[in-house]
């Protein structure tokens, strides 16, 4: 027997819907609370940051924190470095992933499945296992303390290839075949047919890559020791000194570093939910 | 000029052979249809001609040139796919123009050809739309248009109508047939629908399990199928197959079924029937050969009276299909809509024996088919 719907603000709703919404709201609050705390702390003096009970809205917001972060450390340079690394790595990953994925999804060659599985298996290997040998290798190549080292390491991603390949598999082979008969070679098919159709997958990969590269801590920590090369994530550590930690400034810098990630995410998130483009096919 | 020759063409995937040594001569400007059930190798054969599938063995010759290793784009062919395969991100105009753009044709020429094709196909008003804003029939026209603008020698069509509804399919059938006459090109068309094959083709190639069963004009396939498979595949509803025994009677040879001698017509060569005397043969009777009242133009000597029981009636409007049992064997008869027989009633019918078919039950071949009948089309 179906349960009787409740009446809420003049709308008929089921109890399950109410519970689901309440649960979703509760989880959202739990997820957002740390951000709220960070925002609140970024407007406080260090000594007030951990005051209890928490003063969520500071009675005397200290806007000076947002001025100090630019002068106490070379934050602008760090943002420039991070932006440079993130943009280059993201573009390279989009290129290499979609290129390799096209071959794995649409071309027939010997040992295709085995090669793909072997490549995908590397996802299961934690970076911590091989980061030291990798570092030694990079140092031997003379790339220690350069951005190029990080770019080389992060330009290829098994996850990206996997993501793009799954998407390409959902594009019918007939499109490629029609293109071949039309006179395109494989590079043209990739560039003129596959890339324009894979905007949703490319956006998803952009979000993943941008966020992970922007927030990467361990990579820059290992490879970049010179201040002028540092990224924002390790640059913020300069607020931690031997004798004190300036939490107010750390939180303010963190808020600033969050903004580009938010912009990228909000700009591309609508593609997350967009379906595959198969509208030229039977419907 | 683009006659096409398939010589001992075959296709294997590892140990599996899906097309076995196919020989086929297709004349220039012929409309040829490959037909057969799913998995009979018809699409694979078409894809080999298109260059989308590697040829495992044999030769493919188009217009006198061996093209086994020539890429698709250089074979002077165009293809229409079952799911149309229109580029979803391009407008109708761009979809049609794309092949020409890649060939670096002049802008005016592209414009002229696309407009001309759009006019013929009646899609001029759709040129600025994207495929997703089109109906199935419109997409089908765009796919045809994309093939037309290239002005190829050979059109390859892979089940192009199978995604359309029945009414539209009828219209498009007529349009494709018209298009063939107008374009003056060779058409190779794949379908599993024998009605499409019968109505459009100059010649039909019936395939099964990767082998060609028979190649001939629609009427000859219908009148003289070489084996039980072709007999069953061509014609709807299917031909009735009865296991009978050949006996000799005063009127000549007869096929005995359930104690009744069905006298075989005189025009059938008795020398080919004689070896089967006293043996079983399969008698093929088309549902159209049954009458409630036989028309006057059928000679009385070719008419046999039979008693049946009506199991099922399927009124089609212009005619009625009856599911009958004749001495315990299920048969189908196609009668005029005037027939008022009801389920469960007994029904006396006349069978026109002049169109019977006889098959060897072991080889399944027609007793009267010497070697696979081949008739070359007059180009």
mmCIF file of C-alpha atoms in Angstrom, chain A residues 108 172 174-175 177-185 188 192-193 196-197 277-283, chain B residues 47 52-53 72-73 77 79 81 83 85-90 98-99 102-103 131-132 139 146 150 163:
data_model
loop_
_atom_site.group_PDB
_atom_site.id
_atom_site.type_symbol
_atom_site.label_atom_id
_atom_site.label_comp_id
_atom_site.label_asym_id
_atom_site.label_seq_id
_atom_site.Cartn_x
_atom_site.Cartn_y
_atom_site.Cartn_z
ATOM 1 C CA UNK A 108 42.692 -2.001 -34.589
ATOM 2 C CA UNK A 172 29.532 4.743 -32.925
ATOM 3 C CA UNK A 174 30.139 4.293 -38.191
ATOM 4 C CA UNK A 175 31.014 7.958 -37.648
ATOM 5 C CA UNK A 177 33.905 4.938 -41.074
ATOM 6 C CA UNK A 178 31.822 7.628 -42.730
ATOM 7 C CA UNK A 179 34.719 10.008 -42.156
ATOM 8 C CA UNK A 180 37.187 7.566 -43.684
ATOM 9 C CA UNK A 181 35.018 7.229 -46.783
ATOM 10 C CA UNK A 182 34.720 11.017 -46.864
ATOM 11 C CA UNK A 183 38.483 11.046 -47.172
ATOM 12 C CA UNK A 184 39.793 11.814 -43.710
ATOM 13 C CA UNK A 185 42.872 10.186 -42.251
ATOM 14 C CA UNK A 188 41.775 14.334 -39.070
ATOM 15 C CA UNK A 192 37.604 17.118 -36.573
ATOM 16 C CA UNK A 193 35.131 14.481 -35.404
ATOM 17 C CA UNK A 196 34.373 18.301 -31.036
ATOM 18 C CA UNK A 197 32.122 15.457 -29.897
ATOM 19 C CA UNK A 277 26.516 13.418 -28.478
ATOM 20 C CA UNK A 278 24.861 10.761 -30.543
ATOM 21 C CA UNK A 279 22.216 12.979 -32.027
ATOM 22 C CA UNK A 280 23.329 12.418 -35.633
ATOM 23 C CA UNK A 281 22.450 8.779 -35.334
ATOM 24 C CA UNK A 282 19.212 6.938 -35.293
ATOM 25 C CA UNK A 283 16.847 8.284 -32.739
ATOM 26 C CA UNK B 47 32.065 -3.459 -46.018
ATOM 27 C CA UNK B 52 36.108 -0.735 -44.230
ATOM 28 C CA UNK B 53 36.883 -4.397 -43.747
ATOM 29 C CA UNK B 72 38.117 3.669 -49.038
ATOM 30 C CA UNK B 73 38.509 7.278 -50.038
ATOM 31 C CA UNK B 77 32.382 4.982 -53.591
ATOM 32 C CA UNK B 79 28.155 4.751 -48.392
ATOM 33 C CA UNK B 81 24.904 3.652 -43.089
ATOM 34 C CA UNK B 83 22.254 4.555 -38.419
ATOM 35 C CA UNK B 85 26.298 8.271 -39.201
ATOM 36 C CA UNK B 86 25.794 12.006 -39.672
ATOM 37 C CA UNK B 87 28.330 14.193 -37.906
ATOM 38 C CA UNK B 88 26.285 15.446 -34.929
ATOM 39 C CA UNK B 89 28.241 18.685 -34.505
ATOM 40 C CA UNK B 90 27.852 19.861 -38.084
ATOM 41 C CA UNK B 98 32.412 17.877 -45.809
ATOM 42 C CA UNK B 99 33.621 15.203 -48.235
ATOM 43 C CA UNK B 102 38.311 17.515 -47.804
ATOM 44 C CA UNK B 103 38.882 17.013 -51.511
ATOM 45 C CA UNK B 131 21.087 16.363 -37.254
ATOM 46 C CA UNK B 132 19.473 16.201 -33.833
ATOM 47 C CA UNK B 139 18.262 12.199 -41.494
ATOM 48 C CA UNK B 146 25.974 13.280 -48.407
ATOM 49 C CA UNK B 150 30.364 13.120 -54.078
ATOM 50 C CA UNK B 163 15.234 2.471 -38.756
#
